[in-house]
CSV table of C-alpha atoms and ligand atoms in Angstrom, one decimal:
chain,number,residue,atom,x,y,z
A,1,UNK,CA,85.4,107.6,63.4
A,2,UNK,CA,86.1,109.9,66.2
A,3,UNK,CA,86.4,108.6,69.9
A,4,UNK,CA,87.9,110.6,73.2
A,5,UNK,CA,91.0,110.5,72.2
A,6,UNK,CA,90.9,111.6,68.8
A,7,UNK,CA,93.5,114.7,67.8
A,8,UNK,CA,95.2,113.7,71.7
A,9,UNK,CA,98.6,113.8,71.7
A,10,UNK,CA,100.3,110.8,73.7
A,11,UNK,CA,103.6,110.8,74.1
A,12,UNK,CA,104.6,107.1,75.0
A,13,UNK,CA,108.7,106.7,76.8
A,14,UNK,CA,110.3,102.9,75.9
A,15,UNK,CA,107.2,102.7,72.8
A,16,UNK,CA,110.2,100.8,70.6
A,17,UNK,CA,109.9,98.0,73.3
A,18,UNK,CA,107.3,94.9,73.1
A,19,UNK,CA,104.5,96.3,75.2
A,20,UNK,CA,104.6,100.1,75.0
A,21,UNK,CA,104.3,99.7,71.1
A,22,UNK,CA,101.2,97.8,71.6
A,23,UNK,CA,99.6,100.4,73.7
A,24,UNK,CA,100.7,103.0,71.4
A,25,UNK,CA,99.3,101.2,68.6
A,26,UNK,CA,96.0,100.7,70.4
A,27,UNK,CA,95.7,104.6,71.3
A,28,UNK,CA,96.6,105.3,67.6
A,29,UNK,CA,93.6,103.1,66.8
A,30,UNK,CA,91.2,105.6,68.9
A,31,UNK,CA,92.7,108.6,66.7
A,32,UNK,CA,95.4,109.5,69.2
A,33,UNK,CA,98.5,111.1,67.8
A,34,UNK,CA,101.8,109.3,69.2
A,35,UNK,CA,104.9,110.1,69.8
A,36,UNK,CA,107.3,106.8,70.2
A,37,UNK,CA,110.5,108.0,72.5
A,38,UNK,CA,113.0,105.7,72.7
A,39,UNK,CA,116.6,105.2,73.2
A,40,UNK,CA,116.8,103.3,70.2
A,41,UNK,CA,116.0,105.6,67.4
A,42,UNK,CA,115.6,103.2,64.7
A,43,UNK,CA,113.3,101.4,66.8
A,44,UNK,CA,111.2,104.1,67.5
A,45,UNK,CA,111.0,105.3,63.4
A,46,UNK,CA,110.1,101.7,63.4
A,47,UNK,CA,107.4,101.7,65.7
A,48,UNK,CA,106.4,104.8,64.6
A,49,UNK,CA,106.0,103.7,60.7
A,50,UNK,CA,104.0,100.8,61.5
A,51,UNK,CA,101.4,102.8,63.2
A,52,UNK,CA,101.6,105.3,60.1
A,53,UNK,CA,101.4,102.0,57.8
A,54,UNK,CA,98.1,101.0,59.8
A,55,UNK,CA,96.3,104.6,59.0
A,56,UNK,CA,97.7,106.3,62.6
A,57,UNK,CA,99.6,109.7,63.0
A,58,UNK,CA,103.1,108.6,64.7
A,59,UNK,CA,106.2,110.1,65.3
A,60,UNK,CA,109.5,108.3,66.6
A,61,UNK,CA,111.9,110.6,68.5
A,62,UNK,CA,115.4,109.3,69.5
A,63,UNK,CA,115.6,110.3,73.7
A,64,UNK,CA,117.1,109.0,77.0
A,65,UNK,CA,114.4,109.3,79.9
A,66,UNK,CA,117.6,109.8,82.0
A,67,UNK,CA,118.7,112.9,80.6
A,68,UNK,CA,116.9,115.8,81.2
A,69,UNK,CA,118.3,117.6,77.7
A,70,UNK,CA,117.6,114.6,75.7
A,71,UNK,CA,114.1,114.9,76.7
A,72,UNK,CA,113.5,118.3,76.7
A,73,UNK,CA,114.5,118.1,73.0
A,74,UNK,CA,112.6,115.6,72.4
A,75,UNK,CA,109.4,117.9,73.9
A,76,UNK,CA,110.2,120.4,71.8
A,77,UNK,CA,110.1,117.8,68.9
A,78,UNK,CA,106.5,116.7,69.8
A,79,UNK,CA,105.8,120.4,70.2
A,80,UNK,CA,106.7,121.3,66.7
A,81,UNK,CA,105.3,117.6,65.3
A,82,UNK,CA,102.1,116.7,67.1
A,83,UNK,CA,101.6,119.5,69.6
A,84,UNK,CA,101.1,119.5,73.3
A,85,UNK,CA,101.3,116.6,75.2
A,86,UNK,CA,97.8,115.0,76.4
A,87,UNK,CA,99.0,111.5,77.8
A,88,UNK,CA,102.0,110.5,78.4
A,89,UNK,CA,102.8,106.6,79.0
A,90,UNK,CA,106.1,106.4,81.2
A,91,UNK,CA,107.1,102.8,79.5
A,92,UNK,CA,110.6,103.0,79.6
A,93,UNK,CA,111.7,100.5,82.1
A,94,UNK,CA,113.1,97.4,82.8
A,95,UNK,CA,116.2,94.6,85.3
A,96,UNK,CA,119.5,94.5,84.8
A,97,UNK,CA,121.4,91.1,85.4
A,98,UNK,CA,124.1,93.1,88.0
A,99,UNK,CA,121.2,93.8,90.1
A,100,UNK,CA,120.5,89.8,90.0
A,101,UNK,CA,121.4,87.1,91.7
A,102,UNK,CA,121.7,84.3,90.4
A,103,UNK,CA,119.6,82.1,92.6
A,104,UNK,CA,116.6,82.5,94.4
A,105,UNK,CA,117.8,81.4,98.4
A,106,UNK,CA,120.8,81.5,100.2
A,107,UNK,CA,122.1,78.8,101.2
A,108,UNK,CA,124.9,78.7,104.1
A,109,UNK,CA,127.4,76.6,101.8
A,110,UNK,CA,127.1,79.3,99.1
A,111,UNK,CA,129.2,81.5,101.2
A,112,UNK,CA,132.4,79.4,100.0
A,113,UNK,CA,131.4,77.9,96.9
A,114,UNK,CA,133.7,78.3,93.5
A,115,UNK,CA,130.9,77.5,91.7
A,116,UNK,CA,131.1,79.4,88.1
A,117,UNK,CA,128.6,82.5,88.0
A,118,UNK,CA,127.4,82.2,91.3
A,119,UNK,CA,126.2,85.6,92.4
A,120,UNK,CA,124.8,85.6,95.7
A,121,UNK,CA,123.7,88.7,97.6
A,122,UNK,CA,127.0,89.5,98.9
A,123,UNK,CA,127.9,90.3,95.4
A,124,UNK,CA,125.9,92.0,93.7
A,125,UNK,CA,127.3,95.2,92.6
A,126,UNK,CA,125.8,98.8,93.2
A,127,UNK,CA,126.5,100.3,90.3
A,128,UNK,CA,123.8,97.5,88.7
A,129,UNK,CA,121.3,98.2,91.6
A,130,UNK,CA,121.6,102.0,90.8
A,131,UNK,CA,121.1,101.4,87.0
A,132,UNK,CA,117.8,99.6,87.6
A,133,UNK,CA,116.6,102.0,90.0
A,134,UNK,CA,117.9,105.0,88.0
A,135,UNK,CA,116.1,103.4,84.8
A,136,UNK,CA,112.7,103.1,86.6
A,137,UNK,CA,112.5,105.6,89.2
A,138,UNK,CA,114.0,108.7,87.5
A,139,UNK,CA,112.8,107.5,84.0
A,140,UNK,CA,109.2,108.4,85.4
A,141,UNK,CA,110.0,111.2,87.2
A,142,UNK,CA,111.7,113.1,84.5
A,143,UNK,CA,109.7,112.4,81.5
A,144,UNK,CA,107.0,113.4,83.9
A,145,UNK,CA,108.9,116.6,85.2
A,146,UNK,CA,108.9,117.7,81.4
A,147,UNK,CA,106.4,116.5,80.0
A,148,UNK,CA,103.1,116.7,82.7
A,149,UNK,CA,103.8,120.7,82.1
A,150,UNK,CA,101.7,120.4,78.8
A,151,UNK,CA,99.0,118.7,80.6
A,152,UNK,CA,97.6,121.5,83.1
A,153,UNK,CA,94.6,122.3,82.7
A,154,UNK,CA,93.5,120.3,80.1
A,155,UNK,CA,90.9,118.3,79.8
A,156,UNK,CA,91.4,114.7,79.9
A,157,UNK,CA,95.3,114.8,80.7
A,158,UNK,CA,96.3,111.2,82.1
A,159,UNK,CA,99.7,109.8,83.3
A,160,UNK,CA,100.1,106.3,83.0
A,161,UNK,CA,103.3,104.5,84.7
A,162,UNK,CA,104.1,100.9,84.5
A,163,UNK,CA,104.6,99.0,88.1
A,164,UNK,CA,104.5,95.1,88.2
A,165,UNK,CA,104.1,91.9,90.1
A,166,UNK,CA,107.3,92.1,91.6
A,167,UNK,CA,105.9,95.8,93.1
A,168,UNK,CA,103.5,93.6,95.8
A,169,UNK,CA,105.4,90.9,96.5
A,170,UNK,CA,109.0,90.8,95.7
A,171,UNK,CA,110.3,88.3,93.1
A,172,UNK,CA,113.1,86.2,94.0
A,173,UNK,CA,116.6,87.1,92.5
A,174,UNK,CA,115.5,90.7,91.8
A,175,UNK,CA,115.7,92.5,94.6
A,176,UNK,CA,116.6,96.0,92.5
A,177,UNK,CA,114.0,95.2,89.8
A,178,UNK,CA,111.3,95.0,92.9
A,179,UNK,CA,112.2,98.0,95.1
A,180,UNK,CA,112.4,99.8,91.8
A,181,UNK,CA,108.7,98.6,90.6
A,182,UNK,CA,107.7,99.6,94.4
A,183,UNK,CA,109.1,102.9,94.4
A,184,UNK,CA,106.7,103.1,90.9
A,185,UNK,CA,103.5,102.2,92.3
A,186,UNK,CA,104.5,104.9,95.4
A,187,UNK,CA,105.6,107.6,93.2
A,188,UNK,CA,101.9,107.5,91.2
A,189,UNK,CA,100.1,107.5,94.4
A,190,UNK,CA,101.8,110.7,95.2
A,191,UNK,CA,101.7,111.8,91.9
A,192,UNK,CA,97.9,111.3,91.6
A,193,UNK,CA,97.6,113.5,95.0
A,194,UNK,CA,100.1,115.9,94.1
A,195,UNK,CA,98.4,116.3,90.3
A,196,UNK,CA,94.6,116.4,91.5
A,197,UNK,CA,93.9,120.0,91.6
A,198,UNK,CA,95.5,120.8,87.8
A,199,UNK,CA,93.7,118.1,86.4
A,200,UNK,CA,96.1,115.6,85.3
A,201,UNK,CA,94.9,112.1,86.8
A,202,UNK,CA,97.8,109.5,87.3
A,203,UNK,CA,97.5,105.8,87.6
A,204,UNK,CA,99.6,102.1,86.9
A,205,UNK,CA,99.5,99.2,85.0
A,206,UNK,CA,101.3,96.2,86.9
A,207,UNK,CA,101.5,93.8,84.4
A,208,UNK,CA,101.9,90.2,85.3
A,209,UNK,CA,104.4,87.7,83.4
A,210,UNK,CA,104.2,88.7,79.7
A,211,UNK,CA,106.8,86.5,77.6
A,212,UNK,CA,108.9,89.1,76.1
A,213,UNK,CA,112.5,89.2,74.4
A,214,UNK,CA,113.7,90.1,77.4
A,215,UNK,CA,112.7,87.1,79.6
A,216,UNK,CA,112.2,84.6,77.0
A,217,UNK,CA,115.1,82.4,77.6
A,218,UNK,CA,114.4,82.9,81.3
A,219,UNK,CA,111.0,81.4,81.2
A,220,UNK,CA,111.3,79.0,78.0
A,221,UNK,CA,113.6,76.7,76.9
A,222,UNK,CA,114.5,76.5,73.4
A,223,UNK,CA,112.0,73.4,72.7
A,224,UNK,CA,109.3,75.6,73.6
A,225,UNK,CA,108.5,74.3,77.3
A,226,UNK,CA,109.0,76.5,80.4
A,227,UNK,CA,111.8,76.3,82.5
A,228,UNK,CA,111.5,76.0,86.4
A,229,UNK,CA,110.7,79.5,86.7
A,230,UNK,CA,108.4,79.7,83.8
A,231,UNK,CA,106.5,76.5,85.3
A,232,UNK,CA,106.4,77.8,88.5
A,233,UNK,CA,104.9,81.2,87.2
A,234,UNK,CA,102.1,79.4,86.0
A,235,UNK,CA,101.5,77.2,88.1
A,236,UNK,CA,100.8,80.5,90.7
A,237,UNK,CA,98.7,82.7,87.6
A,238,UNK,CA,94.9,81.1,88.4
A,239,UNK,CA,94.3,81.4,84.6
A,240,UNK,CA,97.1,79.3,83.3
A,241,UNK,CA,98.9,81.4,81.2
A,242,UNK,CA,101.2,84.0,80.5
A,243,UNK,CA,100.0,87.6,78.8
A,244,UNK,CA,100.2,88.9,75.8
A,245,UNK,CA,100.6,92.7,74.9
A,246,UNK,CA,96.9,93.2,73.8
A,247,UNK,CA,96.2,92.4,77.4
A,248,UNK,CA,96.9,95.8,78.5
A,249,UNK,CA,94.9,97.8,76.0
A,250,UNK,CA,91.7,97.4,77.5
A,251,UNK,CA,93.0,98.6,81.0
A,252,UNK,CA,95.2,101.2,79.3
A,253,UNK,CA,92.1,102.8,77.5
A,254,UNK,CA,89.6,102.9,80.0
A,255,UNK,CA,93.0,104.4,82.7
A,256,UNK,CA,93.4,107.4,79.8
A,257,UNK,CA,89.4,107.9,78.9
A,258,UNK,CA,86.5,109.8,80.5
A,259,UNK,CA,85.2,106.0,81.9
A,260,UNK,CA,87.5,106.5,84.4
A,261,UNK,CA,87.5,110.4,85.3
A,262,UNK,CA,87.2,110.0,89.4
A,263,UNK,CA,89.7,107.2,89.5
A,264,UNK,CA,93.6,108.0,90.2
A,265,UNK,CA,96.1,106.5,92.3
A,266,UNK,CA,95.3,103.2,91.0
A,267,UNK,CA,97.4,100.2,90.3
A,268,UNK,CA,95.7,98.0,88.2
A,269,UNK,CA,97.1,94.4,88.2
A,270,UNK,CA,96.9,92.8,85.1
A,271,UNK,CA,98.3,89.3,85.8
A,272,UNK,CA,95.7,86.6,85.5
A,273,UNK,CA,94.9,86.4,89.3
A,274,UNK,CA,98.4,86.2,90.1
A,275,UNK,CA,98.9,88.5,92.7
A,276,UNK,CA,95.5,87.3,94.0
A,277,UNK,CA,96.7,83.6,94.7
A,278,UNK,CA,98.4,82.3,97.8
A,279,UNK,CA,99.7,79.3,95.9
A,280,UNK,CA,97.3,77.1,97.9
B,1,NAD,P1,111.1,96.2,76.3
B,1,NAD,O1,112.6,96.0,76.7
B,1,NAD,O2,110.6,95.5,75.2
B,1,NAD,O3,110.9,97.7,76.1
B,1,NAD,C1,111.6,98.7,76.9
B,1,NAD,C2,111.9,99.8,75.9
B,1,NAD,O4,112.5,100.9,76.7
B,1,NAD,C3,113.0,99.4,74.8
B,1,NAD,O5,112.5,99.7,73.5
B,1,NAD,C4,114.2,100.2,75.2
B,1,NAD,O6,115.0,100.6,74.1
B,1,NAD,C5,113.6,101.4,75.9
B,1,NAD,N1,114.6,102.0,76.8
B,1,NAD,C6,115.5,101.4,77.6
B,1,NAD,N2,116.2,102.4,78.3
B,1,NAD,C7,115.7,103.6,77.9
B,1,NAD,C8,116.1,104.9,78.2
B,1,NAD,N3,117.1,105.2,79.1
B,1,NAD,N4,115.4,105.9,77.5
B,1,NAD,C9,114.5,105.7,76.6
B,1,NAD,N5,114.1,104.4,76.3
B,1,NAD,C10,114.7,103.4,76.9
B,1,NAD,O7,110.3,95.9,77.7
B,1,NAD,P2,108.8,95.5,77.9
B,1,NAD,O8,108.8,94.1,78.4
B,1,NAD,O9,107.9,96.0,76.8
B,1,NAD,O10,108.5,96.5,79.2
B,1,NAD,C11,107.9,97.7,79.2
B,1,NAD,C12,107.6,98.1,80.6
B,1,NAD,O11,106.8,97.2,81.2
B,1,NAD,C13,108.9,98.3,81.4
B,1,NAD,O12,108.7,99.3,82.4
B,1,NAD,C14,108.9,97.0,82.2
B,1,NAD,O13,109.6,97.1,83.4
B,1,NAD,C15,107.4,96.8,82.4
B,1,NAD,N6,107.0,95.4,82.7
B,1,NAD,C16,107.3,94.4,81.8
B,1,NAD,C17,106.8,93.1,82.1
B,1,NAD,C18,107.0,91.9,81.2
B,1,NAD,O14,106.6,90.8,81.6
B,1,NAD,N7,107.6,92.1,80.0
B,1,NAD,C19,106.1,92.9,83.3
B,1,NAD,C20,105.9,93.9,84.2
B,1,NAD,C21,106.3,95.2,83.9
């Protein structure tokens, strides 16, 4: 059955990881033809063979969003495999634990406490606040610098980058992870301006709390129930729950589709009324 974004080619950055291979699944479903880059290359194949398994056209290309050669190559790739880029998802993203500290409040005692693995903001180290900012920021803006190229002057050529929660309202602990997601939600704004008269709309997703690998063990305990964090999270997200991947295909599609041809610049929370709540 063809739809909008049948024979598009969308080229989706960090599609190995746990949401970008949902949305790249769910494009693939609409007859879009993907390209999974990601550092891991197995992971990508992986991804990539999945959606070929299901009856999709997919690709997995090994690439660092950080490295300007490694993506150029990987263009080049998607080029030769797919053809010219259509969409591009910039997924790759994500914290590091030196750009964390380890609680959420100083407190005056803190100062000269030998308390084991007690990070407060006095120590965090630049060289982790660089890597998360580095891993957000100039993974969108490269991908984007090689990739939007292929998108001038087509028809129905859509950026989509991924911001989050922590992008309205900073999270505790992660104060890199936050000015990172910030700097996102600015830089598609700009973009969106910047793109407008080639054509090439550019919005956000800002997902909420989705339990992932990554932040498993830091919002569930190993019996299942949430820890601190994880209960506070929901006790502030209105509809009671954390999300799941397939959350974000609804949003992604109509951000990428003709339903939403006079809308860019958007950041569309996706968070169960989270950032809506006051907590009271
Ligand atoms: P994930 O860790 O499952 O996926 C990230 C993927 O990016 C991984 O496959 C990883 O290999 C890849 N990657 C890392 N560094 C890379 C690099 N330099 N070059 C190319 N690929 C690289 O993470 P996820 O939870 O699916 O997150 C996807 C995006 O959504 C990220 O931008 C993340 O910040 C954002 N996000 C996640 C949540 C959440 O709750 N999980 C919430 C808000 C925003």
């Amino acid at each position: 059955m063809s739809s909008e974004f049948s024979g598009k080619v969308a080229v989706v950055t960090g599609g190995g990881g746990v949401l970008c291979s949902t949305m790249a699944q769910a494009l693939a479903d609409k007859g879009a033809k993907i390209a999974i880059l990601d550092l891991r290359e197995e992971t990508a194949e992986r991804v990539a063979a999945e959606i070929r398994e299901k009856g999709g056209d997919a690709v997995g290309v090994a690439c660092n969003v950080l490295d300007l050669e490694s993506l150029k190559a990987a263009h080049q790739k998607v080029n030769e495999l797919l053809g010219s880029c259509d969409i591009l998802i910039n997924g790759a993203g994500g914290n590091h634990p030196k750009g964390t500290t380890s609680k959420g409040f100083l407190l005056a005692e803190d100062l000269d406490s030998t308390e084991e693995g007690l990070k407060t903001f006095f120590d965090l180290d630049p060289e982790g606040i660089k890597f998360v900012f580095d891993l957000n920021f100039i993974g969108t803006l490269l991908p984007t610098q090689v990739f939007a190229k292929d998108m001038i002057g087509k028809s129905g050529a859509s950026i989509i980058n991924i911001s989050s929660m922590n992008a309205f309202t900073p999270l505790t602990k992660i104060p890199a992870y936050s000015g990172a997601k910030a700097a996102i939600s600015n830089f598609t704004q700009w973009l969106a301006v910047h793109f407008s008269k080639v054509g090439i709309r550019v919005n956000a997703l800002a997902p909420g709390f989705f339990l992932t690998e990554q932040n498993r063990t830091l919002l569930t305990n190993t019996d299942g129930s949430l820890t601190d964090r994880g209960n506070t999270i929901i006790s502030h997200t209105p509809m009671s729950r954390f999300g799941t991947p397939d959350d974000l295909t609804g949003t992604l599609l109509w951000l990428c589709g003709d339903g939403s041809q006079f809308v860019t610049g958007v950041v569309i929370p996706i968070d169960g009324g989270f950032s809506a709540f006051s907590g009271v």
